[in-house]
Amino acid sequence: MTDDSRFEPATGPSREQMNPKELFLCSAATCAALTALSIMKRQRIAPVNFEVTVSGRLSTDEVRAESVYESFEVFYRVETRNDDDDARVGRAIILAHDKYCGLVRMLKMIGPVSRGISAVVSVPAASMP
């Protein structure tokens, strides 16, 4: 998540350089992130940092025209300011992932989708020894 709450690829190729299959996963990650962020905002949770990673297993070892996705993994990593926010983040992500994100629901029609969540409280640099 950028400072202006936009989601951009952190590593790897830019969106313009992605092949269609990579772009599909990037779109799913963006949808999941925006949906979860919307739910967090309604709950007055302002994450310090928020990352979503989506990966998929293809039917072939190399990307080809006939390659299709067989399964997916979605991993959410959120840093919050305090324990109260940290406890509510998991619920917001579960709602986004299981109920409200249209692209995650679409992934589930293609193959199994596993979910991982890492919610941590960030420690301000000034409070470190």
PDB file of C-alpha atoms in Angstrom:
ATOM      1  CA  MET A   1       0.000   0.000   0.000  1.00  0.00           C
ATOM      2  CA  THR A   2       1.429   3.368  -0.965  1.00  0.00           C
ATOM      3  CA  ASP A   3       1.158   6.491   1.193  1.00  0.00           C
ATOM      4  CA  ASP A   4      -1.966   7.523  -0.736  1.00  0.00           C
ATOM      5  CA  SER A   5      -3.628   4.101  -0.098  1.00  0.00           C
ATOM      6  CA  ARG A   6      -3.051   2.765  -3.608  1.00  0.00           C
ATOM      7  CA  PHE A   7      -1.872  -0.789  -4.137  1.00  0.00           C
ATOM      8  CA  GLU A   8       1.107  -1.333  -6.419  1.00  0.00           C
ATOM      9  CA  PRO A   9       3.320  -4.371  -7.038  1.00  0.00           C
ATOM     10  CA  ALA A  10       6.146  -4.242  -4.481  1.00  0.00           C
ATOM     11  CA  THR A  11       8.488  -6.557  -6.391  1.00  0.00           C
ATOM     12  CA  GLY A  12       8.722  -8.102  -9.812  1.00  0.00           C
ATOM     13  CA  PRO A  13       7.463  -6.596 -13.035  1.00  0.00           C
ATOM     14  CA  SER A  14       5.266  -3.516 -13.216  1.00  0.00           C
ATOM     15  CA  ARG A  15       1.671  -3.971 -14.331  1.00  0.00           C
ATOM     16  CA  GLU A  16       2.657  -2.878 -17.839  1.00  0.00           C
ATOM     17  CA  GLN A  17       5.269  -5.664 -18.001  1.00  0.00           C
ATOM     18  CA  MET A  18       3.061  -8.488 -16.648  1.00  0.00           C
ATOM     19  CA  ASN A  19       1.703 -11.245 -18.825  1.00  0.00           C
ATOM     20  CA  PRO A  20      -2.092 -11.751 -18.674  1.00  0.00           C
ATOM     21  CA  LYS A  21      -1.869 -14.560 -16.107  1.00  0.00           C
ATOM     22  CA  GLU A  22       0.302 -12.427 -13.784  1.00  0.00           C
ATOM     23  CA  LEU A  23      -2.038  -9.489 -14.311  1.00  0.00           C
ATOM     24  CA  PHE A  24      -4.987 -11.679 -13.292  1.00  0.00           C
ATOM     25  CA  LEU A  25      -3.287 -12.456  -9.950  1.00  0.00           C
ATOM     26  CA  CYS A  26      -2.324  -8.796  -9.492  1.00  0.00           C
ATOM     27  CA  SER A  27      -5.956  -7.780 -10.068  1.00  0.00           C
ATOM     28  CA  ALA A  28      -7.134 -10.329  -7.504  1.00  0.00           C
ATOM     29  CA  ALA A  29      -4.609  -9.000  -4.958  1.00  0.00           C
ATOM     30  CA  THR A  30      -5.716  -5.419  -5.592  1.00  0.00           C
ATOM     31  CA  CYS A  31      -9.402  -6.324  -5.259  1.00  0.00           C
ATOM     32  CA  ALA A  32      -8.789  -8.243  -2.020  1.00  0.00           C
ATOM     33  CA  ALA A  33      -6.717  -5.379  -0.622  1.00  0.00           C
ATOM     34  CA  LEU A  34      -9.192  -2.633  -1.520  1.00  0.00           C
ATOM     35  CA  THR A  35     -12.124  -4.648  -0.178  1.00  0.00           C
ATOM     36  CA  ALA A  36     -10.367  -5.367   3.126  1.00  0.00           C
ATOM     37  CA  LEU A  37      -9.186  -1.756   3.409  1.00  0.00           C
ATOM     38  CA  SER A  38     -12.760  -0.529   2.880  1.00  0.00           C
ATOM     39  CA  ILE A  39     -13.997  -2.745   5.723  1.00  0.00           C
ATOM     40  CA  MET A  40     -11.131  -1.604   7.963  1.00  0.00           C
ATOM     41  CA  LYS A  41     -11.928   2.050   7.278  1.00  0.00           C
ATOM     42  CA  ARG A  42     -15.559   1.491   8.300  1.00  0.00           C
ATOM     43  CA  GLN A  43     -14.245  -0.028  11.544  1.00  0.00           C
ATOM     44  CA  ARG A  44     -11.943   2.996  11.975  1.00  0.00           C
ATOM     45  CA  ILE A  45      -8.800   0.895  11.564  1.00  0.00           C
ATOM     46  CA  ALA A  46      -5.958   2.704   9.812  1.00  0.00           C
ATOM     47  CA  PRO A  47      -3.203   0.216   8.989  1.00  0.00           C
ATOM     48  CA  VAL A  48       0.384   1.421   9.104  1.00  0.00           C
ATOM     49  CA  ASN A  49       1.280  -0.985   6.307  1.00  0.00           C
ATOM     50  CA  PHE A  50      -0.837  -3.424   4.304  1.00  0.00           C
ATOM     51  CA  GLU A  51       0.337  -5.987   1.758  1.00  0.00           C
ATOM     52  CA  VAL A  52      -1.572  -8.691  -0.100  1.00  0.00           C
ATOM     53  CA  THR A  53       0.161 -11.441  -2.036  1.00  0.00           C
ATOM     54  CA  VAL A  54      -1.684 -13.750  -4.413  1.00  0.00           C
ATOM     55  CA  SER A  55       0.027 -16.720  -6.013  1.00  0.00           C
ATOM     56  CA  GLY A  56      -1.338 -19.483  -8.164  1.00  0.00           C
ATOM     57  CA  ARG A  57      -0.277 -22.956  -9.231  1.00  0.00           C
ATOM     58  CA  LEU A  58      -0.456 -23.504 -12.977  1.00  0.00           C
ATOM     59  CA  SER A  59      -1.246 -26.746 -14.759  1.00  0.00           C
ATOM     60  CA  THR A  60       2.097 -26.575 -16.615  1.00  0.00           C
ATOM     61  CA  ASP A  61       5.672 -26.015 -15.437  1.00  0.00           C
ATOM     62  CA  GLU A  62       6.090 -23.026 -17.748  1.00  0.00           C
ATOM     63  CA  VAL A  63       3.548 -20.345 -18.617  1.00  0.00           C
ATOM     64  CA  ARG A  64       1.915 -21.263 -21.917  1.00  0.00           C
ATOM     65  CA  ALA A  65      -1.292 -20.304 -23.676  1.00  0.00           C
ATOM     66  CA  GLU A  66      -2.916 -23.551 -22.521  1.00  0.00           C
ATOM     67  CA  SER A  67      -1.765 -23.130 -18.883  1.00  0.00           C
ATOM     68  CA  VAL A  68      -4.615 -22.791 -16.416  1.00  0.00           C
ATOM     69  CA  TYR A  69      -4.589 -22.094 -12.698  1.00  0.00           C
ATOM     70  CA  GLU A  70      -5.368 -25.064 -10.469  1.00  0.00           C
ATOM     71  CA  SER A  71      -5.139 -23.448  -7.022  1.00  0.00           C
ATOM     72  CA  PHE A  72      -4.371 -20.141  -5.321  1.00  0.00           C
ATOM     73  CA  GLU A  73      -2.862 -18.747  -2.124  1.00  0.00           C
ATOM     74  CA  VAL A  74      -3.768 -15.325  -0.748  1.00  0.00           C
ATOM     75  CA  PHE A  75      -1.636 -13.918   2.045  1.00  0.00           C
ATOM     76  CA  TYR A  76      -2.516 -10.727   3.937  1.00  0.00           C
ATOM     77  CA  ARG A  77       0.098  -8.868   6.001  1.00  0.00           C
ATOM     78  CA  VAL A  78      -1.131  -5.917   8.061  1.00  0.00           C
ATOM     79  CA  GLU A  79       0.692  -3.673  10.511  1.00  0.00           C
ATOM     80  CA  THR A  80      -1.482  -1.747  12.957  1.00  0.00           C
ATOM     81  CA  ARG A  81      -0.852   0.853  15.646  1.00  0.00           C
ATOM     82  CA  ASN A  82      -2.253  -1.030  18.648  1.00  0.00           C
ATOM     83  CA  ASP A  83      -3.571  -4.360  19.932  1.00  0.00           C
ATOM     84  CA  ASP A  84      -7.225  -3.279  19.625  1.00  0.00           C
ATOM     85  CA  ASP A  85      -6.837  -2.680  15.873  1.00  0.00           C
ATOM     86  CA  ASP A  86      -4.789  -5.846  15.527  1.00  0.00           C
ATOM     87  CA  ALA A  87      -7.616  -7.980  16.929  1.00  0.00           C
ATOM     88  CA  ARG A  88     -10.205  -6.493  14.528  1.00  0.00           C
ATOM     89  CA  VAL A  89      -8.055  -6.724  11.405  1.00  0.00           C
ATOM     90  CA  GLY A  90      -8.472 -10.498  11.171  1.00  0.00           C
ATOM     91  CA  ARG A  91     -12.252 -10.188  11.122  1.00  0.00           C
ATOM     92  CA  ALA A  92     -12.132  -7.491   8.419  1.00  0.00           C
ATOM     93  CA  ILE A  93      -9.871  -9.634   6.240  1.00  0.00           C
ATOM     94  CA  ILE A  94     -11.996 -12.750   6.702  1.00  0.00           C
ATOM     95  CA  LEU A  95     -15.107 -10.800   5.660  1.00  0.00           C
ATOM     96  CA  ALA A  96     -13.338  -9.366   2.619  1.00  0.00           C
ATOM     97  CA  HIS A  97     -11.832 -12.693   1.602  1.00  0.00           C
ATOM     98  CA  ASP A  98     -14.792 -14.986   2.248  1.00  0.00           C
ATOM     99  CA  LYS A  99     -17.735 -12.760   1.411  1.00  0.00           C
ATOM    100  CA  TYR A 100     -17.159  -9.406  -0.269  1.00  0.00           C
ATOM    101  CA  CYS A 101     -14.227  -9.580  -2.725  1.00  0.00           C
ATOM    102  CA  GLY A 102     -15.599 -10.502  -6.125  1.00  0.00           C
ATOM    103  CA  LEU A 103     -12.277 -11.602  -7.588  1.00  0.00           C
ATOM    104  CA  VAL A 104     -11.482 -13.917  -4.670  1.00  0.00           C
ATOM    105  CA  ARG A 105     -14.930 -15.425  -5.165  1.00  0.00           C
ATOM    106  CA  MET A 106     -14.069 -15.862  -8.852  1.00  0.00           C
ATOM    107  CA  LEU A 107     -10.780 -17.579  -7.930  1.00  0.00           C
ATOM    108  CA  LYS A 108     -12.778 -20.029  -5.800  1.00  0.00           C
ATOM    109  CA  MET A 109     -14.761 -21.016  -8.904  1.00  0.00           C
ATOM    110  CA  ILE A 110     -11.499 -21.952 -10.635  1.00  0.00           C
ATOM    111  CA  GLY A 111      -9.796 -23.888  -7.838  1.00  0.00           C
ATOM    112  CA  PRO A 112      -9.108 -24.064  -4.088  1.00  0.00           C
ATOM    113  CA  VAL A 113      -8.028 -20.799  -2.445  1.00  0.00           C
ATOM    114  CA  SER A 114      -6.046 -20.857   0.782  1.00  0.00           C
ATOM    115  CA  ARG A 115      -5.798 -17.792   3.028  1.00  0.00           C
ATOM    116  CA  GLY A 116      -3.074 -16.621   5.400  1.00  0.00           C
ATOM    117  CA  ILE A 117      -3.123 -13.608   7.702  1.00  0.00           C
ATOM    118  CA  SER A 118      -0.278 -11.928   9.557  1.00  0.00           C
ATOM    119  CA  ALA A 119      -1.450  -9.003  11.685  1.00  0.00           C
ATOM    120  CA  VAL A 120       1.239  -7.327  13.758  1.00  0.00           C
ATOM    121  CA  VAL A 121       1.424  -4.228  15.917  1.00  0.00           C
ATOM    122  CA  SER A 122       4.127  -1.886  14.676  1.00  0.00           C
ATOM    123  CA  VAL A 123       6.406  -0.348  17.267  1.00  0.00           C
ATOM    124  CA  PRO A 124       7.157   3.353  16.724  1.00  0.00           C
ATOM    125  CA  ALA A 125      10.902   3.966  16.251  1.00  0.00           C
ATOM    126  CA  ALA A 126      10.914   6.556  19.066  1.00  0.00           C
ATOM    127  CA  SER A 127       9.900   3.936  21.646  1.00  0.00           C
ATOM    128  CA  MET A 128      12.721   1.519  20.793  1.00  0.00           C
ATOM    129  CA  PRO A 129      15.758   1.464  23.118  1.00  0.00           C
TER     130      PRO A 129
END
